[in-house]
CSV table of C-alpha atoms in Angstrom, one decimal:
chain,number,residue,atom,x,y,z
A,1,MET,CA,138.7,77.5,114.8
A,2,ALA,CA,139.3,81.1,116.1
A,3,ASP,CA,141.1,81.7,119.4
A,4,THR,CA,139.0,83.1,122.1
A,5,THR,CA,141.8,84.3,124.5
A,6,ASN,CA,141.5,87.9,123.4
A,7,GLU,CA,137.8,88.2,124.2
A,8,LYS,CA,136.7,91.0,126.5
A,9,PRO,CA,134.1,90.4,129.3
A,10,SER,CA,130.5,91.3,129.0
A,11,ILE,CA,129.4,94.8,127.8
A,12,ASN,CA,128.1,95.7,131.3
A,13,SER,CA,131.4,94.9,133.0
A,14,VAL,CA,133.6,96.4,130.3
A,15,LEU,CA,131.6,99.6,130.2
A,16,LYS,CA,130.9,99.6,133.9
A,17,GLU,CA,132.5,102.9,134.5
A,18,SER,CA,130.5,104.6,131.8
A,19,LEU,CA,127.3,103.1,133.1
A,20,GLY,CA,128.2,104.1,136.6
A,21,ASN,CA,128.9,107.7,135.7
A,22,LEU,CA,125.7,107.8,133.8
A,23,GLN,CA,123.7,106.5,136.7
A,24,ASN,CA,125.4,109.0,139.0
A,25,VAL,CA,124.4,111.9,136.7
A,26,VAL,CA,120.8,110.6,136.7
A,27,ALA,CA,120.8,110.3,140.5
A,28,ALA,CA,122.3,113.7,141.0
A,29,ASP,CA,119.8,115.3,138.8
A,30,THR,CA,116.9,113.4,140.4
A,31,ALA,CA,118.1,114.4,143.9
A,32,THR,CA,117.9,118.2,143.1
A,33,PRO,CA,114.2,119.1,143.9
A,34,GLU,CA,115.0,122.8,143.7
A,35,LYS,CA,115.7,122.4,139.9
A,36,PRO,CA,113.0,120.1,138.7
A,37,ASP,CA,113.4,121.5,135.1
A,38,ASN,CA,116.9,119.9,135.0
A,39,ILE,CA,115.8,116.4,135.7
A,40,VAL,CA,117.0,114.0,133.0
A,41,VAL,CA,115.1,110.8,132.8
A,42,VAL,CA,117.3,108.3,131.0
A,43,ASP,CA,115.0,105.5,129.6
A,44,TYR,CA,117.2,104.3,126.7
A,45,LYS,CA,120.8,103.2,126.5
A,46,MET,CA,122.8,102.6,123.4
A,47,VAL,CA,126.3,101.3,122.6
A,48,THR,CA,128.1,103.7,120.3
A,49,PHE,CA,130.7,102.9,117.6
A,50,SER,CA,132.2,104.2,114.4
A,51,LEU,CA,132.1,103.1,110.8
A,52,ALA,CA,134.2,105.0,108.2
A,53,GLY,CA,134.5,108.0,110.6
A,54,LYS,CA,130.7,108.3,111.3
A,55,ASP,CA,129.0,107.7,114.6
A,56,TYR,CA,126.5,104.9,114.9
A,57,ALA,CA,124.7,103.2,117.8
A,58,ILE,CA,122.5,100.2,118.7
A,59,ASP,CA,120.2,99.4,121.6
A,60,ILE,CA,122.3,98.1,124.5
A,61,MET,CA,119.6,95.4,125.1
A,62,LYS,CA,120.7,93.7,121.9
A,63,VAL,CA,124.4,93.6,122.9
A,64,LYS,CA,125.6,90.6,124.9
A,65,GLU,CA,129.3,91.6,125.1
A,66,ILE,CA,132.2,93.0,123.2
A,67,ALA,CA,135.2,91.1,121.9
A,68,LYS,CA,138.4,91.5,119.9
A,69,ALA,CA,139.4,88.6,117.7
A,70,GLY,CA,140.7,87.7,114.3
A,71,ARG,CA,141.6,84.7,112.1
A,72,PHE,CA,137.9,83.7,111.7
A,73,THR,CA,137.2,80.3,110.2
A,74,TYR,CA,136.4,80.6,106.5
A,75,VAL,CA,133.1,79.1,105.3
A,76,PRO,CA,132.6,78.3,101.6
A,77,ASN,CA,129.7,79.9,99.7
A,78,ALA,CA,129.1,82.4,102.5
A,79,LEU,CA,127.5,85.8,101.8
A,80,PRO,CA,130.1,88.4,100.8
A,81,PHE,CA,129.8,90.4,104.1
A,82,VAL,CA,130.3,87.2,106.2
A,83,LEU,CA,134.0,87.0,107.4
A,84,GLY,CA,133.5,83.4,108.7
A,85,VAL,CA,132.6,81.8,112.0
A,86,TYR,CA,133.9,82.2,115.5
A,87,ASN,CA,134.1,79.9,118.5
A,88,LEU,CA,132.5,81.9,121.4
A,89,ARG,CA,133.1,79.6,124.4
A,90,GLY,CA,131.9,76.6,122.5
A,91,ASP,CA,129.1,78.3,120.4
A,92,ILE,CA,129.8,78.7,116.7
A,93,ILE,CA,128.5,82.1,115.6
A,94,PRO,CA,128.7,83.9,112.2
A,95,ILE,CA,130.8,87.1,112.0
A,96,ILE,CA,129.4,89.9,109.9
A,97,ASP,CA,131.4,93.0,108.8
A,98,LEU,CA,129.0,95.9,108.8
A,99,ARG,CA,131.3,97.8,106.5
A,100,LEU,CA,130.9,95.2,103.9
A,101,PHE,CA,127.2,94.8,104.6
A,102,PHE,CA,126.7,98.5,103.9
A,103,ASN,CA,129.1,98.7,101.0
A,104,ILE,CA,131.4,101.1,102.8
A,105,ASP,CA,134.9,101.4,101.4
A,106,MET,CA,137.6,100.1,103.7
A,107,PRO,CA,141.3,99.4,103.6
A,108,GLU,CA,142.5,95.9,102.7
A,109,ARG,CA,142.2,93.5,105.6
A,110,GLU,CA,145.3,92.2,107.2
A,111,TYR,CA,145.3,88.5,108.0
A,112,ASP,CA,146.5,88.7,111.6
A,113,ALA,CA,144.5,91.9,112.4
A,114,LEU,CA,142.2,91.8,115.4
A,115,GLU,CA,138.8,93.1,114.8
A,116,ASN,CA,136.5,95.1,117.2
A,117,MET,CA,133.3,93.1,117.6
A,118,LEU,CA,129.9,93.6,119.2
A,119,ILE,CA,128.3,90.3,120.1
A,120,VAL,CA,124.6,90.8,119.5
A,121,SER,CA,121.6,88.6,120.0
A,122,ILE,CA,118.4,88.7,117.9
A,123,GLY,CA,115.9,86.2,119.2
A,124,GLU,CA,117.6,82.8,119.3
A,125,LEU,CA,120.4,83.9,116.9
A,126,THR,CA,123.8,85.4,117.9
A,127,PHE,CA,126.1,87.3,115.7
A,128,GLY,CA,129.5,88.9,115.9
A,129,VAL,CA,129.4,92.3,114.3
A,130,VAL,CA,132.7,93.9,113.2
A,131,VAL,CA,133.0,97.7,113.4
A,132,ASP,CA,135.8,100.2,113.3
A,133,GLU,CA,135.9,101.4,116.9
A,134,ILE,CA,133.7,100.7,119.9
A,135,ASP,CA,133.2,104.0,121.8
A,136,LYS,CA,131.0,103.9,125.0
A,137,VAL,CA,127.5,103.5,126.4
A,138,VAL,CA,125.3,106.6,126.1
A,139,GLY,CA,122.1,107.2,128.0
A,140,ILE,CA,119.3,109.2,126.4
A,141,GLN,CA,115.6,110.0,126.6
A,142,LYS,CA,113.8,107.8,124.0
A,143,SER,CA,111.7,110.8,123.0
A,144,SER,CA,114.9,112.5,121.8
A,145,ILE,CA,115.3,110.0,118.9
A,146,ASN,CA,114.3,111.6,115.6
A,147,PRO,CA,113.0,109.9,112.5
A,148,PRO,CA,115.6,108.6,110.1
A,149,HIS,CA,116.6,110.4,106.9
A,150,PRO,CA,118.7,109.2,103.9
A,151,LEU,CA,121.2,112.1,104.4
A,152,PHE,CA,122.2,110.9,107.8
A,153,GLY,CA,124.2,107.9,106.6
A,154,ASP,CA,125.7,106.0,103.7
A,155,ILE,CA,123.3,103.1,104.3
A,156,ASN,CA,119.8,102.0,103.4
A,157,ILE,CA,117.3,104.1,105.3
A,158,LYS,CA,115.3,101.0,106.2
A,159,TYR,CA,118.1,99.9,108.5
A,160,ILE,CA,118.1,103.2,110.4
A,161,GLN,CA,115.8,103.3,113.5
A,162,GLY,CA,116.5,107.0,114.0
A,163,VAL,CA,119.1,109.7,114.8
A,164,VAL,CA,119.9,111.4,118.0
A,165,GLU,CA,122.2,114.2,119.0
A,166,VAL,CA,124.3,113.8,122.3
A,167,ASN,CA,126.9,116.4,123.3
A,168,ASN,CA,127.0,117.9,119.8
A,169,ARG,CA,127.6,114.5,118.2
A,170,LEU,CA,125.0,113.0,115.9
A,171,TYR,CA,124.5,109.3,116.2
A,172,ILE,CA,122.8,107.1,113.6
A,173,LEU,CA,120.8,104.6,115.6
A,174,LEU,CA,120.7,101.2,113.6
A,175,ASP,CA,117.7,98.9,113.7
A,176,ILE,CA,119.6,95.7,114.4
A,177,GLU,CA,116.5,93.6,114.0
A,178,LYS,CA,115.9,94.9,110.5
A,179,ILE,CA,119.5,94.1,109.6
A,180,PHE,CA,119.5,90.5,110.9
A,181,GLY,CA,115.8,89.7,111.2
A,182,SER,CA,113.8,89.0,114.3
A,183,LYS,CA,112.6,85.7,115.7
A,184,GLY,CA,109.1,84.9,114.7
A,185,ASP,CA,109.1,87.2,111.7
A,186,LYS,CA,108.9,84.4,109.2
A,187,LYS,CA,107.7,86.7,106.4
A,188,SER,CA,110.7,88.9,106.7
A,189,SER,CA,113.2,88.2,104.0
A,190,ASP,CA,116.0,89.6,106.2
A,191,GLY,CA,115.0,87.1,108.9
A,192,ALA,CA,114.9,84.2,106.5
A,193,VAL,CA,118.4,85.2,105.2
A,194,ALA,CA,119.8,85.4,108.7
A,195,ARG,CA,118.4,82.1,109.8
A,196,GLU,CA,119.6,80.3,106.6
A,197,MET,CA,123.0,82.0,106.9
A,198,SER,CA,123.4,81.0,110.6
A,199,ALA,CA,122.4,77.4,110.0
A,200,ARG,CA,124.5,77.0,106.9
A,201,MET,CA,127.7,78.4,108.4
A,202,ALA,CA,127.3,76.5,111.7
A,203,SER,CA,126.7,73.3,109.9
A,204,ALA,CA,129.7,73.9,107.6
A,205,ALA,CA,132.0,74.8,110.5
A,206,GLN,CA,131.1,71.7,112.5
A,207,ALA,CA,131.2,69.2,109.6
A,208,PRO,CA,134.4,67.1,109.1
A,209,ALA,CA,136.6,68.0,106.2
A,210,LYS,CA,136.0,65.9,103.1
A,211,LYS,CA,138.5,65.1,100.3
A,212,GLN,CA,137.7,66.7,97.0
A,213,ALA,CA,136.4,64.2,94.5
A,214,SER,CA,138.7,63.6,91.5
A,215,LYS,CA,136.0,64.6,89.2
A,216,ALA,CA,133.7,67.3,90.5
A,217,ALA,CA,130.0,67.0,89.7
A,218,PRO,CA,128.8,69.7,87.2
A,219,ALA,CA,127.6,72.7,89.1
A,220,LYS,CA,123.9,73.6,88.8
A,221,GLU,CA,123.1,77.1,87.8
A,222,GLU,CA,121.6,78.7,90.9
A,223,LYS,CA,118.9,81.3,90.7
A,224,VAL,CA,120.3,84.8,91.5
A,225,ASP,CA,119.5,85.9,95.1
A,226,TYR,CA,118.5,89.5,95.1
A,227,SER,CA,116.4,89.4,98.3
A,228,PHE,CA,118.1,92.4,99.9
A,229,VAL,CA,117.3,94.5,96.8
A,230,VAL,CA,113.6,93.4,97.0
A,231,ASP,CA,113.1,94.9,100.4
A,232,SER,CA,114.7,98.2,99.4
A,233,LEU,CA,112.5,98.5,96.3
A,234,ALA,CA,109.4,97.7,98.4
A,235,SER,CA,110.3,100.3,101.1
A,236,MET,CA,111.5,103.1,98.7
A,237,ARG,CA,109.2,102.7,95.7
A,238,LYS,CA,106.5,100.2,96.7
A,239,PHE,CA,107.8,97.8,94.0
A,240,SER,CA,107.0,94.2,94.8
A,241,ALA,CA,109.2,91.5,93.2
A,242,SER,CA,107.1,88.4,92.4
A,243,ALA,CA,106.5,85.7,89.8
A,244,LEU,CA,104.9,88.5,87.8
A,245,ASN,CA,108.2,90.2,87.1
A,246,ASP,CA,110.8,87.7,88.2
A,247,LYS,CA,112.3,87.2,84.8
A,248,TRP,CA,113.0,91.0,84.5
A,249,MET,CA,114.3,91.1,88.1
A,250,GLN,CA,116.8,88.3,87.4
A,251,THR,CA,118.1,90.0,84.3
A,252,ARG,CA,118.1,93.5,85.8
A,253,TYR,CA,120.0,92.4,88.9
A,254,LYS,CA,122.8,90.9,86.8
A,255,GLU,CA,123.0,94.2,84.9
A,256,TRP,CA,123.0,96.2,88.1
A,257,GLU,CA,125.8,94.0,89.5
A,258,GLY,CA,127.8,94.7,86.4
A,259,GLU,CA,127.2,98.5,86.6
A,260,ARG,CA,127.9,98.8,90.4
A,261,GLY,CA,130.3,95.9,91.1
A,262,LYS,CA,129.7,92.6,92.8
A,263,ASN,CA,129.7,93.8,96.4
A,264,LYS,CA,128.1,97.1,95.8
A,265,THR,CA,124.6,96.2,94.7
A,266,GLN,CA,122.7,97.4,97.8
A,267,LEU,CA,120.2,100.2,97.1
A,268,GLN,CA,121.1,103.0,99.5
A,269,SER,CA,118.6,105.6,98.5
A,270,PRO,CA,115.4,106.3,96.5
A,271,THR,CA,117.7,107.5,93.7
A,272,ASP,CA,119.3,104.1,93.6
A,273,ALA,CA,115.8,102.5,93.4
A,274,ASP,CA,114.9,104.7,90.5
A,275,LEU,CA,118.0,103.9,88.7
A,276,PHE,CA,117.4,100.2,89.2
A,277,LEU,CA,113.8,100.5,87.9
A,278,LYS,CA,114.7,102.8,85.0
A,279,ASN,CA,114.1,100.3,82.2
A,280,PHE,CA,111.2,98.5,83.9
A,281,TYR,CA,108.5,100.8,82.6
A,282,SER,CA,106.5,100.3,79.4
A,283,PRO,CA,107.0,102.6,76.4
A,284,CYS,CA,105.2,106.0,76.8
A,285,SER,CA,104.4,105.2,80.4
A,286,ASP,CA,102.1,108.0,81.8
A,287,LYS,CA,102.7,110.0,78.6
A,288,TRP,CA,101.0,110.6,75.3
A,289,TRP,CA,101.7,107.7,73.0
A,290,ASP,CA,104.0,108.1,70.0
A,291,LYS,CA,102.7,106.7,66.7
A,292,ALA,CA,105.0,103.6,66.8
A,293,TYR,CA,103.7,102.5,70.1
A,294,ALA,CA,100.1,103.3,69.2
A,295,ASP,CA,100.5,101.1,66.1
A,296,SER,CA,101.9,98.3,68.1
A,297,ILE,CA,98.8,98.3,70.4
A,298,PHE,CA,96.5,98.5,67.4
A,299,LYS,CA,98.0,95.4,65.9
A,300,ALA,CA,97.8,93.4,69.1
A,301,LEU,CA,94.1,94.1,69.7
A,302,PRO,CA,92.2,90.9,68.8
A,303,ASP,CA,89.3,90.7,66.4
A,304,ASN,CA,85.9,91.4,68.0
A,305,ALA,CA,82.6,91.9,66.2
A,306,ALA,CA,80.7,92.8,69.4
A,307,LYS,CA,78.5,96.0,69.3
A,308,GLN,CA,79.9,97.1,72.7
A,309,ILE,CA,83.5,96.7,73.9
A,310,ILE,CA,84.0,96.9,77.7
A,311,VAL,CA,87.5,97.9,78.8
A,312,TRP,CA,89.0,98.1,82.3
A,313,ASN,CA,92.0,100.4,82.7
A,314,PRO,CA,93.2,100.2,86.4
A,315,GLY,CA,96.0,102.6,87.3
A,316,CYS,CA,95.1,105.0,84.6
A,317,GLY,CA,97.3,107.8,86.1
A,318,LYS,CA,96.7,111.3,84.9
A,319,GLY,CA,94.8,110.3,81.8
A,320,PRO,CA,97.2,110.3,78.7
A,321,GLU,CA,97.2,106.5,78.6
A,322,THR,CA,93.4,106.2,78.8
A,323,TYR,CA,92.8,108.8,76.1
A,324,SER,CA,95.4,107.2,73.9
A,325,LEU,CA,93.8,103.8,74.4
A,326,ALA,CA,90.4,105.2,73.6
A,327,CYS,CA,91.6,106.6,70.3
A,328,ILE,CA,93.2,103.3,69.3
A,329,LEU,CA,90.1,101.4,70.3
A,330,LYS,CA,88.0,103.7,68.2
A,331,LYS,CA,90.3,103.1,65.2
A,332,ARG,CA,90.3,99.3,65.7
A,333,TYR,CA,86.6,98.9,66.4
A,334,PRO,CA,84.9,101.8,64.5
A,335,GLU,CA,81.4,100.3,64.6
A,336,ALA,CA,81.4,99.3,68.3
A,337,LYS,CA,80.4,101.4,71.3
A,338,VAL,CA,83.5,101.5,73.5
A,339,ARG,CA,83.2,101.9,77.3
A,340,ILE,CA,86.4,102.4,79.3
A,341,TYR,CA,86.4,102.1,83.1
A,342,ALA,CA,89.5,104.1,84.1
A,343,HIS,CA,90.4,103.6,87.8
A,344,GLU,CA,93.1,105.4,89.9
A,345,VAL,CA,93.8,105.8,93.6
A,346,ASP,CA,95.5,109.2,93.2
A,347,LEU,CA,92.5,111.5,93.9
A,348,LEU,CA,94.1,114.6,92.4
A,349,SER,CA,95.1,112.8,89.2
A,350,ILE,CA,91.7,111.2,88.7
A,351,SER,CA,89.9,114.5,89.4
A,352,ASN,CA,91.9,116.3,86.8
A,353,ALA,CA,91.9,113.6,84.1
A,354,PRO,CA,88.5,114.5,82.6
A,355,LEU,CA,89.8,118.1,82.1
A,356,LEU,CA,93.1,117.2,80.6
A,357,ALA,CA,94.3,119.6,78.0
A,358,VAL,CA,95.8,118.3,74.8
A,359,PRO,CA,99.1,119.9,73.8
A,360,ALA,CA,99.3,121.3,70.2
A,361,ASP,CA,102.1,118.9,69.1
A,362,VAL,CA,99.9,116.0,70.3
A,363,ALA,CA,96.8,117.3,68.6
A,364,ASN,CA,98.6,117.5,65.3
A,365,ASP,CA,100.1,114.0,65.5
A,366,TRP,CA,98.2,110.7,64.9
A,367,TYR,CA,95.6,111.9,67.4
A,368,ALA,CA,94.3,114.5,64.9
A,369,PRO,CA,91.2,112.6,63.8
A,370,TYR,CA,90.0,112.5,67.4
A,371,ILE,CA,90.7,116.1,68.3
A,372,THR,CA,88.6,119.3,68.2
A,373,LYS,CA,89.6,122.9,68.8
A,374,LYS,CA,87.7,124.9,71.4
A,375,ALA,CA,86.7,128.5,71.0
A,376,ASN,CA,89.6,129.7,73.1
A,377,GLY,CA,92.0,127.9,70.9
A,378,ASP,CA,92.7,125.0,73.2
A,379,PHE,CA,92.6,121.4,71.9
A,380,THR,CA,90.4,118.7,73.3
A,381,PHE,CA,89.1,115.3,72.3
A,382,ILE,CA,85.9,114.9,70.4
A,383,PRO,CA,82.8,114.0,72.5
A,384,GLU,CA,82.8,110.4,71.3
A,385,ILE,CA,86.2,109.9,72.8
A,386,ARG,CA,85.5,111.8,76.1
A,387,ASP,CA,82.2,110.2,76.6
A,388,SER,CA,83.6,106.7,76.2
A,389,ILE,CA,85.7,107.1,79.4
A,390,LEU,CA,84.4,106.9,82.9
A,391,PHE,CA,87.2,108.1,85.3
A,392,GLU,CA,86.7,106.8,88.8
A,393,TYR,CA,88.5,106.9,92.1
A,394,HIS,CA,89.0,103.2,92.9
A,395,ASP,CA,91.6,100.9,94.4
A,396,CYS,CA,91.8,97.9,92.1
A,397,ALA,CA,92.8,95.7,95.0
A,398,ASN,CA,89.2,96.0,96.3
A,399,THR,CA,86.2,94.5,94.8
A,400,ASN,CA,84.2,96.4,92.2
A,401,ASN,CA,81.0,95.9,90.2
A,402,LEU,CA,82.4,96.1,86.7
A,403,PRO,CA,80.6,94.2,84.0
A,404,SER,CA,82.4,91.4,82.1
A,405,CYS,CA,85.3,92.9,80.2
A,406,ASP,CA,86.6,92.4,76.7
A,407,ILE,CA,90.0,94.0,77.4
A,408,ILE,CA,91.9,94.7,80.6
A,409,PHE,CA,94.7,97.2,80.1
A,410,ALA,CA,96.9,97.3,83.2
A,411,ARG,CA,100.5,98.4,82.3
A,412,ASP,CA,103.0,98.6,85.2
A,413,VAL,CA,100.3,98.5,87.8
A,414,LEU,CA,100.5,95.2,89.5
A,415,SER,CA,104.2,95.3,90.2
A,416,PHE,CA,103.7,98.3,92.5
A,417,LEU,CA,101.2,96.4,94.8
A,418,PRO,CA,102.0,93.8,97.5
A,419,GLU,CA,102.3,90.3,96.2
A,420,ALA,CA,99.1,89.2,97.9
A,421,ALA,CA,97.2,92.0,96.2
A,422,GLN,CA,98.8,91.0,92.9
A,423,GLN,CA,97.3,87.5,93.3
A,424,THR,CA,93.9,88.9,94.2
A,425,ILE,CA,93.8,91.2,91.2
A,426,VAL,CA,94.9,88.5,88.8
A,427,ALA,CA,92.1,86.3,90.1
A,428,ASP,CA,89.8,89.3,89.6
A,429,PHE,CA,91.0,89.5,86.0
A,430,SER,CA,90.1,85.9,85.5
A,431,GLU,CA,86.7,86.4,86.9
A,432,LYS,CA,85.8,89.5,84.9
A,433,LEU,CA,87.4,88.7,81.6
A,434,LYS,CA,85.2,87.2,78.9
A,435,GLY,CA,86.3,83.9,77.3
A,436,ASN,CA,87.7,85.7,74.2
A,437,GLY,CA,89.0,88.7,76.2
A,438,VAL,CA,92.7,89.7,76.5
A,439,VAL,CA,94.9,91.3,79.2
A,440,PHE,CA,97.6,93.8,78.5
A,441,LEU,CA,100.3,94.1,81.2
A,442,GLY,CA,103.6,96.1,81.3
A,443,LYS,CA,106.4,95.1,79.0
A,444,ASN,CA,108.3,93.5,81.9
A,445,GLU,CA,105.3,91.8,83.5
A,446,SER,CA,104.0,88.4,82.6
A,447,LEU,CA,101.3,85.9,83.5
A,448,ALA,CA,103.1,83.2,81.4
A,449,GLU,CA,104.1,81.3,84.6
A,450,ASN,CA,100.5,81.1,85.7
A,451,PRO,CA,99.0,77.8,84.5
A,452,LYS,CA,95.6,79.5,84.1
A,453,TRP,CA,96.9,81.9,81.4
A,454,SER,CA,98.4,81.7,78.0
A,455,ALA,CA,100.6,84.3,76.3
A,456,ASN,CA,100.6,85.5,72.6
A,457,THR,CA,103.1,87.9,71.3
A,458,VAL,CA,102.2,90.2,68.4
A,459,GLY,CA,105.1,92.3,67.2
A,460,THR,CA,106.5,93.9,70.4
A,461,VAL,CA,103.4,93.4,72.5
A,462,THR,CA,102.4,90.4,74.5
A,463,ILE,CA,98.8,89.8,75.4
A,464,PHE,CA,97.4,87.2,77.8
A,465,SER,CA,94.2,85.2,77.6
A,466,LYS,CA,92.5,82.6,79.8
A,467,LYS,CA,93.1,78.9,79.0
């Protein structure tokens, strides 16, 4: 267990001089009535420190004390940024290296090196946080804290509470509760990770050593934990990982780990999020369909002798997908009257969709039988195609008065909604879909794990129907 003899006293006593000077400045300014404009009201204090040469800070109310220690007790199967556990006057606390947590490059650690630590408390949990250098206590006006921006640090913006400039130095104010999770926030994946990590390490540190069995039991393959990526995708791109896309997420995270390195998988910017999601989207997403994809959808459409085919197309975007679908439906069901309810929450997109111009290269492709040329030389769809589509501004997470549907076409839509909304919409699909109807989802979305749905793959396209 770690030696505690090198601990420093509480933060208030260690930084007493800084706090005292700060209070004197405030008192002096307050006691100068002839210069009321110079009064500085300090209503927020932060402890400043450095990581890789950049200035950071956290709320002083979260800091119990500072310490300097090393030789932490190793804990098997701990998260990569966990150095081990530390005996803080009889309390076993986990030690987290913020440099590893934020994937910041650092020199190789020396075994006997003493680390600078902030002892922080979040609810009932206490952590030791290793940083490069601990600077001082700085008093500011809370109103001087500016909103965060990705350019201010090498870390995920969701962990930044704000930025503040003091004496020509720019401090990145970390949201320590977002990093470690807050008490009572049971829905927070960060909080859940923190509680599990603390309990697991404390238990492991206090448990007696056991002799290794001569024949180890075969290890069970554990499901990949990508919870920290999930929160980044949700905050940066509103992508919600769930049972709907879990198979893709597992595969993609392993690929991402191979691309970036085992300890560098954190998404640090919206650009990282876009790179992570680059192969999630379906073919021709939000674009005019090429002939190969149009043919694949044609082959996947089921037989239907009805005189009228009702289609729901939530998340229709700017219109290319809906017009492409309308042409394929006309080709597949030439004798039926097709009615497509195309819904979108982007008001500008849905307003412009009915007026969408058709590029010449598209008009001369497989779309040609459904295209007409206007007097001014522009191309547009024939009236039968245009009249089959009703573009409407509507949030599919809310109730609607659609008639029973033969086809629901919702590619890459549900994954960009909160998980609760996903479940609500899938239930709505079940209610509105006819007994012989089918649902098209994105290429990396699936209802196969839902016991109420069955999957059928036709060529490269998978369709879902009610059991």
